[in-house]
Coordinates of C-alpha atoms in Angstrom, one line a residue:
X724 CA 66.8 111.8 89.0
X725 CA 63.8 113.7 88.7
X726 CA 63.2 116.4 86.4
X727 CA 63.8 119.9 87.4
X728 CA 62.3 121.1 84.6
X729 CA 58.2 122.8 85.1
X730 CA 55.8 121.5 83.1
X731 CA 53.8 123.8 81.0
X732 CA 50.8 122.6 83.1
X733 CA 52.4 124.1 86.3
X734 CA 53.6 127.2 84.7
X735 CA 50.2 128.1 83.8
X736 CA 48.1 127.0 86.7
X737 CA 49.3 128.5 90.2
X738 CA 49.9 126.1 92.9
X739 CA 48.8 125.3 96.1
X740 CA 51.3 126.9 97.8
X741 CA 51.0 130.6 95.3
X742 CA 47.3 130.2 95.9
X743 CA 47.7 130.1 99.8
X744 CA 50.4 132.8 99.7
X745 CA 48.4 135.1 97.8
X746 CA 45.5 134.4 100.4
X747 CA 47.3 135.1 102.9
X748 CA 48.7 138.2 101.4
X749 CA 45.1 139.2 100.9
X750 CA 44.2 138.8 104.4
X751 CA 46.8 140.8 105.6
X752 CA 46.1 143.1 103.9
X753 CA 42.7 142.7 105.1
X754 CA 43.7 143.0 108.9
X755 CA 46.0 146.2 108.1
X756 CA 43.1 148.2 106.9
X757 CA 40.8 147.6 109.3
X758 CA 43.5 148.4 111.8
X759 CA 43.9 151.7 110.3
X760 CA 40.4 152.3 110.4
X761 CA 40.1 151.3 113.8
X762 CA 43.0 153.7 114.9
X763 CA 41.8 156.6 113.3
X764 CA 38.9 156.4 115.0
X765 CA 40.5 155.8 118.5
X766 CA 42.5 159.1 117.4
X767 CA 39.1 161.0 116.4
X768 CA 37.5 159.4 119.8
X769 CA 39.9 162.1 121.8
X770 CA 38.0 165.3 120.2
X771 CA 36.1 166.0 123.1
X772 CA 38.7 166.4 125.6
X773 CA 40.5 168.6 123.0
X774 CA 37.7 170.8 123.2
X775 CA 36.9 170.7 126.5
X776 CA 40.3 172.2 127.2
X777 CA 40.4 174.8 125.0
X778 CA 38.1 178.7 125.3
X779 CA 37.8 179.3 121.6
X780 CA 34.6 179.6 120.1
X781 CA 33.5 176.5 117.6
X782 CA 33.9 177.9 114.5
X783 CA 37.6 179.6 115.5
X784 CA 38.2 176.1 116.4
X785 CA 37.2 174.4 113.4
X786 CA 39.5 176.8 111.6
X787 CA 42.4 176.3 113.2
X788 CA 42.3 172.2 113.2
X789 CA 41.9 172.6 109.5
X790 CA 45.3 174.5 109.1
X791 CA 47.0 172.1 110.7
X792 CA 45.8 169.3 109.7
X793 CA 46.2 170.7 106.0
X794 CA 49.8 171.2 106.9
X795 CA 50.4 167.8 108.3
X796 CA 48.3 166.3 104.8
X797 CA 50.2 168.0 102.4
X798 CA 53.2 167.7 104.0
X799 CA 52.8 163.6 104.1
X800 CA 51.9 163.9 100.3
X801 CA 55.2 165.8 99.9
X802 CA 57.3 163.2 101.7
X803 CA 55.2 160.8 99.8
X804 CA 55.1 161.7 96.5
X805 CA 57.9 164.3 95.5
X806 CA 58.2 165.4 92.3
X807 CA 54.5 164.0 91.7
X808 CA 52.4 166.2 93.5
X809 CA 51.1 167.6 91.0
X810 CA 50.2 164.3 88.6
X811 CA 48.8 162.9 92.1
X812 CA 46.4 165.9 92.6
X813 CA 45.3 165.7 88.7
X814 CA 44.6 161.7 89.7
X815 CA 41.0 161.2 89.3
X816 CA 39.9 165.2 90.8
X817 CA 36.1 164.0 91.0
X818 CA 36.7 161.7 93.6
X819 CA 39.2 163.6 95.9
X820 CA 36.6 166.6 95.5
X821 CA 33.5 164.1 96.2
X822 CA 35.3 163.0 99.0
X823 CA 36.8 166.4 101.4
X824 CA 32.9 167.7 100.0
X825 CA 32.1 164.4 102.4
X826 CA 34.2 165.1 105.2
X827 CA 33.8 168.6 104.9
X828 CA 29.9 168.8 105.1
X829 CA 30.1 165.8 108.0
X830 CA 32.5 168.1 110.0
X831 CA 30.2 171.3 109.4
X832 CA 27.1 170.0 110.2
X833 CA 28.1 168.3 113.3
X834 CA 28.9 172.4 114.5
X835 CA 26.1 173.3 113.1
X836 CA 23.6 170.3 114.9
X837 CA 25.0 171.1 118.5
X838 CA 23.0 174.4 118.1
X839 CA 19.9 172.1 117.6
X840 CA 20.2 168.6 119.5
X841 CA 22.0 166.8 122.2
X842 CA 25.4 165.3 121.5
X843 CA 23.2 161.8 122.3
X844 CA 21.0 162.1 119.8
X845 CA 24.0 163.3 116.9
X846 CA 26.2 160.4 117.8
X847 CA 23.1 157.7 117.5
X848 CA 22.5 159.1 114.3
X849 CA 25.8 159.1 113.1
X850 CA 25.6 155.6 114.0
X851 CA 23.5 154.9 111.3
X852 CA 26.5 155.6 108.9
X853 CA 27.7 151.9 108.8
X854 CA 23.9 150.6 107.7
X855 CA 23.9 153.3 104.7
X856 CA 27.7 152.3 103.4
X857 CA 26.5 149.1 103.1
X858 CA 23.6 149.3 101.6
X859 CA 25.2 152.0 98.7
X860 CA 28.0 149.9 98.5
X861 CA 25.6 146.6 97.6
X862 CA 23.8 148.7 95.4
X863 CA 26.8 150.9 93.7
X864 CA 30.2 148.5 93.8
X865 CA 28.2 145.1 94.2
X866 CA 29.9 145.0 97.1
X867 CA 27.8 141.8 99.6
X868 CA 27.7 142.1 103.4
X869 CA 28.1 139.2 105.3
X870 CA 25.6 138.6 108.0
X871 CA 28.1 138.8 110.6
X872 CA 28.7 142.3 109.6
X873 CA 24.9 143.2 109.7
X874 CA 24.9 141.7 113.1
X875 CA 27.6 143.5 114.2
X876 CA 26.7 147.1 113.2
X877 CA 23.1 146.2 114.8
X878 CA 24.7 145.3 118.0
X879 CA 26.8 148.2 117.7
X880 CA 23.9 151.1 117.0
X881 CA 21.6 149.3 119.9
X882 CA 25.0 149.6 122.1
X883 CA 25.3 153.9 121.2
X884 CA 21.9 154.2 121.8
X885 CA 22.0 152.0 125.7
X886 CA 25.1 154.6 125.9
X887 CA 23.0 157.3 125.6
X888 CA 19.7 156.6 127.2
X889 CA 19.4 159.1 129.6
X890 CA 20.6 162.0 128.0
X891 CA 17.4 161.3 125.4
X892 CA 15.6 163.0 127.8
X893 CA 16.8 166.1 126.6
X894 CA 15.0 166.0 123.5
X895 CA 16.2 167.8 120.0
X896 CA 15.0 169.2 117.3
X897 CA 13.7 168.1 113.8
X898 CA 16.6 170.3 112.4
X899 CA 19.1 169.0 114.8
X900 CA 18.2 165.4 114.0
X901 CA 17.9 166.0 110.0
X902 CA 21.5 167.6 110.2
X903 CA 22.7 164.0 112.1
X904 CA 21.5 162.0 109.1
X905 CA 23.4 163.9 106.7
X906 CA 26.8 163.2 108.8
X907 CA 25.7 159.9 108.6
X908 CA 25.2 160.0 104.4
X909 CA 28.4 162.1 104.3
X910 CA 30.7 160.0 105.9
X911 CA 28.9 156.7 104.6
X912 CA 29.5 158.4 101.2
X913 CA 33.3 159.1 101.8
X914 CA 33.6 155.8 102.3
X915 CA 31.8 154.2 99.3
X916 CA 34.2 156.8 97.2
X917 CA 37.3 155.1 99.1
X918 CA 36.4 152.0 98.2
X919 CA 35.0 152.8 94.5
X920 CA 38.8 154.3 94.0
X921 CA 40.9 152.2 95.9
X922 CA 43.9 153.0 93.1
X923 CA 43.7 156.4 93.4
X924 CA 45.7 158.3 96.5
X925 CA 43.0 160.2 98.7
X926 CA 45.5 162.0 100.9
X927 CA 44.8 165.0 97.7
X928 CA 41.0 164.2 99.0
X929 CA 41.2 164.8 102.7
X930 CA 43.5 168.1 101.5
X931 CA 40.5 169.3 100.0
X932 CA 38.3 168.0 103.1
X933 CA 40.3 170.6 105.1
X934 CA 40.7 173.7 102.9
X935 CA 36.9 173.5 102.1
X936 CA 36.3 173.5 105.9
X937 CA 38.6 176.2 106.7
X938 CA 37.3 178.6 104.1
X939 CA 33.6 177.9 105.9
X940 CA 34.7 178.7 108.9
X941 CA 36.8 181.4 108.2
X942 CA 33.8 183.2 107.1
X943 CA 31.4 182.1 110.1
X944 CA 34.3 183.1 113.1
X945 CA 34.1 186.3 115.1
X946 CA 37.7 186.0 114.8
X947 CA 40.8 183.6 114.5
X948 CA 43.0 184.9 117.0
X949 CA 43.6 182.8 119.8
X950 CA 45.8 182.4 123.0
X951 CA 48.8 181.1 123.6
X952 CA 47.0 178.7 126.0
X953 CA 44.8 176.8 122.9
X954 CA 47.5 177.2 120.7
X955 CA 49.2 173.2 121.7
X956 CA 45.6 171.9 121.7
X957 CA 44.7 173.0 118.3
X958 CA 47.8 171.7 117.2
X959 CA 47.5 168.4 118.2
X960 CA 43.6 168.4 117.4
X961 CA 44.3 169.3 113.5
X962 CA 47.8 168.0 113.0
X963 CA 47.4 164.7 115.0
X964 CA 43.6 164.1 116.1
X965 CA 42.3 164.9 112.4
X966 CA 45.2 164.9 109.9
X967 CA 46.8 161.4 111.0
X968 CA 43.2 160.3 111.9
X969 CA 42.4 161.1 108.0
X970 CA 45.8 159.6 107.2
X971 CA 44.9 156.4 108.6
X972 CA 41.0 155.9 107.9
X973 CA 41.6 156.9 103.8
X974 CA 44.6 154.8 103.7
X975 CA 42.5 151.6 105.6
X976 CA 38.9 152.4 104.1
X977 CA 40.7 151.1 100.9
X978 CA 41.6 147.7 101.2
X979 CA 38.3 146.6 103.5
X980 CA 34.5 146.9 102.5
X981 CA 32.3 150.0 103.1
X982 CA 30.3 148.8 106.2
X983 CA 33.2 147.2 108.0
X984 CA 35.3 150.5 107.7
X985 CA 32.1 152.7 109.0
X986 CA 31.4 149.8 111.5
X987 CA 35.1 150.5 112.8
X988 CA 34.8 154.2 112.7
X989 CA 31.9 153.9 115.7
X990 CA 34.7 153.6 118.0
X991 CA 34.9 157.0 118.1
X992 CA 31.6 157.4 119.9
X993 CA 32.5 154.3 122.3
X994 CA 35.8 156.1 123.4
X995 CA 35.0 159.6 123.9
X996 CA 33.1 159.6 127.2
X997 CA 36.0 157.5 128.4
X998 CA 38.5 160.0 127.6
X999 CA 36.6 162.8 129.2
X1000 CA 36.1 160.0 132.2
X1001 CA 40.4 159.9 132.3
X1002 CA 40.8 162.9 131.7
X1003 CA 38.6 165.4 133.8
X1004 CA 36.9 162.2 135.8
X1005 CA 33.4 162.7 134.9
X1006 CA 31.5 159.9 135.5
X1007 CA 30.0 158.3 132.2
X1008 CA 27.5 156.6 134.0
X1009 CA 26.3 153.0 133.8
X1010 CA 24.3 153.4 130.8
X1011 CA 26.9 154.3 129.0
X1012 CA 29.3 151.4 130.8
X1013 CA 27.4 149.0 129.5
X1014 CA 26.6 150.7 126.1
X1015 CA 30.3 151.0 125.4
X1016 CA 31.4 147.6 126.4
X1017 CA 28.5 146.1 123.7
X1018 CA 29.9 148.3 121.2
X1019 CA 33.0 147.7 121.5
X1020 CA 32.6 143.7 121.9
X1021 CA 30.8 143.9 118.7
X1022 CA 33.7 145.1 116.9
X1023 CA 36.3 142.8 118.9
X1024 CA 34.4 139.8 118.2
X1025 CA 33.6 140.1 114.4
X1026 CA 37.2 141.3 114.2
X1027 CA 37.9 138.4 115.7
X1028 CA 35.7 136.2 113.8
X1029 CA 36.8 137.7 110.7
X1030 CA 40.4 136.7 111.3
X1031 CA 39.8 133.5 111.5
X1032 CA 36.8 132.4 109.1
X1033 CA 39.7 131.6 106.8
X1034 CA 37.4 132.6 104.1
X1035 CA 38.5 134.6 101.1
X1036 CA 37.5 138.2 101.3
X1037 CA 36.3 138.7 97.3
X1038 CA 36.9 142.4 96.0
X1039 CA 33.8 144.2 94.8
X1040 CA 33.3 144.8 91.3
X1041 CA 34.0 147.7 90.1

């Protein structure tokens, strides 16, 4: 009868079956954070149908999604934590602050841009977030990009700007279009921080993303009263559209790398005309048809790629 003792040789070198375990383990946990990302973004994506329904002015309405969607953060880190808020918000205060500074300044200066250049213009620079995440990633965490990614985040930016083609012709302004690469920097560098501290919680992070925001625009709003009739739509726009968008994208941006988690966050730009289509049946146009449908197949099929390259997805070093 054969031994049922373990050699010291096998209890010291993982087997076959430990080593696919653990890669699979890895992958999944691969697959659930670019999910998250990807959801957040389909949940940012329905910003503009929030605003479209609602008379405040900007700033009032920047407020207002910042309370709740502070209320909805800090109450998750409640549920979450417990008796450990307090340790949790002392874990590593640099990044949480570098990161709501991030989110903040991204969410300010898109306000601020729409004074200055089209929405066309804003969201194909903010498509050049993906490209900077992963080239301050390679440079800060060592962090390589495959070439399926690179191809991917191409096909994606060329896809935003066939979706907005026509309304180019509107022009901008230098300030408009300087204020749309800092979103991009700002939410590229969010995400580099993510991934830099993927051991530290960042719901403290996106907190501070939304207090920071809500003190600015307290001080920049004729006033924060608002009516009973924006009152459910500001609700839903800070404590679902941005607090469990921030839930999700923080809690996914830590387990994939930098440009796939900005690469996933452009469907945001691919969805929202098609949410204002549904919803008050404007017609996006064909330009934007076809500029959608390449973005998004970009995204499906390196998703779908990725999933099954059966390669092992190395962490950076940090």
């Amino acid at each position: 009868m054969a031994s049922t003792h373990h050699s010291p040789s096998a209890a010291t070198h993982p087997s076959g079956s430990s080593l696919a375990a653990a890669h699979a383990a890895e992958r999944a946990q691969h697959l659930r954070g670019l999910l998250s990302c990807s959801l957040a973004a389909i949940i940012w994506s329905s910003g503009g149908v929030v605003v479209r329904s609602v008379t405040a002015d900007a700033w009032t309405i920047i407020f207002w999604r910042s309370f709740f969607a502070f209320l909805f953060l800090f109450g998750l880190l409640v549920i979450r934590e417990r008796g450990r808020i307090v340790g949790v918000l002392r874990d590593a205060p640099w990044a949480s602050i570098g990161m709501g500074l991030c989110f903040c300044t991204a969410s300010v200066c898109f306000v601020v841009a729409l004074d200055y250049t089209t929405v066309a213009k804003l969201l194909f620079l903010q498509g050049i977030s993906p490209f900077i995440a992963a080239i301050a990633s390679w440079l800060i965490l060592h962090e390589a990009v495959r070439l399926r990614t690179w191809v991917a985040m191409a096909g994606a930016l060329v896809g935003i700007g066939i979706m907005e083609i026509e309304a180019f012709a509107q022009g901008g302004n230098p300030i408009g279009d300087l204020l749309g690469i800092v979103i991009g920097f700002a939410f590229a560098g969010a995400t580099v921080i993510l991934r830099s501290n993927r051991k530290v919680r960042m719901i403290p992070a996106a907190c501070y993303a939304t207090i920071f925001a809500g003190t600015i625009a307290y001080t920049q709003a004729p006033t924060v009263a608002i009516s009973s009739h924006d009152l459910p739509y500001l609700f839903f726009f800070g404590f679902g559209q941005l607090g469990l968008g921030m839930a999700l994208y923080t809690s996914g941006a830590r387990h994939i790398p930098a440009a796939l988690a900005g690469l996933a966050a452009l469907l945001e730009p691919a969805l929202g005309p098609i949410w204002v289509w549904l919803v008050f049946a404007e017609n996006p146009g064909l330009y934007a048809v076809i500029g959608g449908v390449m973005l998004i197949g970009s995204l499906i099929l390196h998703g779908l790629y990725d999933m099954h390259a059966g390669r092992r997805l190395a962490p950076p070093a940090v």
